[in-house]
Amino acid sequence: KAGVTQTPRYLIKTRGQQVTLSCSPISGHRSVSWYQQTPGQGLQFLFEYFSETQRNKGNFPGRFSGRQFSNSRSEMNVSTLELGDSALYLCASSLGLLAGGSGETQYFGPGTRLLVL
Amino acid sequence: AQTVTQSQPEMSVQEAETVTLSCTYDTSESDYYLFWYKQPPSRQMILVIRQEAYKQQNATENRFSVNFQKAAKSFSLKISDSQLGDAAMYFCAYRSQEGQGFSFIFGKGTRLLVKP
């Protein structure tokens, strides 16, 4: 099976712009989660989507949003970019089972490195 | 809210020797899952090992094993016969089921250096 893919791999934007990142999960996985990774804060959970519905959300401002399509592919959008949004954005997919089994294991993509100037 | 703490920012080990990375967590849940992930420099995060809290037996994957102490809320990773390819950031993670779905809560990570 192909792994989790993320596009683009690198992005450079300026303050005030918006950006959309894309994630394609492993075939058969219905849950997609997004994380922001920075040297100072580490890995922080943004949100999780399952079957096109946001099922859980971390403590990020409303400028961070996402969606999931019927084929489980997910996009994350950041509006009005700030310098502090520079980070590696990781997407992870899983079967999304809430109880039992191996479905809770998340598999990560290579990430999108965003630089805001 | 759950928290995950990795108290060792950096560890080093000689090739072929054994090293243990520490992780403690705090939770009020009785059933949960714990993970160790490895992130090599500029490379993808990969799963090393996982542990179900309801299982008393410690998980093992080849050279990697855990020491899971549920009462102490401790989840350490032991790497035996260390290899140069083991050099990476190691993250301990807790799978939280707060809310409608789930999220992973990660520790800050431990950088493992392997000396030849």
XYZ file of C-alpha atoms in Angstrom, chain A residues 4 31 35 37 40-43 45 48 55-56 88 90 94 96-102 104-106 108-110, chain B residues 33 35 37 39 42-47 50 52 54 91 95-108:
56
model
C 0.486 8.926 3.439
C -9.320 9.256 9.760
C -0.267 18.364 13.562
C 5.586 20.740 14.604
C 9.717 25.388 20.534
C 6.295 23.802 20.941
C 6.967 20.342 19.581
C 4.093 18.433 18.006
C -2.609 18.514 17.494
C -8.974 15.172 13.256
C -14.318 14.824 15.122
C -11.814 16.560 17.364
C 6.351 21.545 9.654
C 2.256 16.751 9.523
C -5.537 5.736 10.585
C -10.050 5.787 12.953
C -11.570 3.145 15.177
C -12.437 4.568 18.559
C -12.178 1.334 20.465
C -9.967 -1.678 20.167
C -7.899 -3.207 17.413
C -4.937 -1.741 15.604
C -5.866 3.572 16.364
C -2.259 3.526 15.108
C -1.476 6.646 13.129
C 2.487 9.900 9.237
C 3.213 11.629 5.967
C 6.517 13.372 5.194
C -2.785 3.368 23.985
C 3.280 4.762 21.268
C 7.590 7.167 17.188
C 11.736 10.816 13.405
C 14.617 15.368 7.633
C 12.720 12.148 7.298
C 9.297 10.777 7.953
C 7.974 9.927 11.415
C 7.616 6.185 11.760
C 6.034 3.967 14.395
C 2.811 0.496 20.632
C -2.270 -1.205 24.890
C -5.047 -3.186 29.230
C 8.629 10.827 20.561
C -3.757 8.430 22.334
C -6.454 10.533 23.910
C -10.129 9.908 23.351
C -11.401 13.170 24.767
C -14.068 14.741 22.645
C -15.870 12.995 19.837
C -12.784 11.568 18.192
C -9.217 11.121 19.268
C -5.925 12.923 19.201
C -2.364 12.020 19.915
C -0.523 13.939 22.611
C 3.216 13.931 22.102
C 6.121 14.511 24.425
C 8.782 17.039 23.477
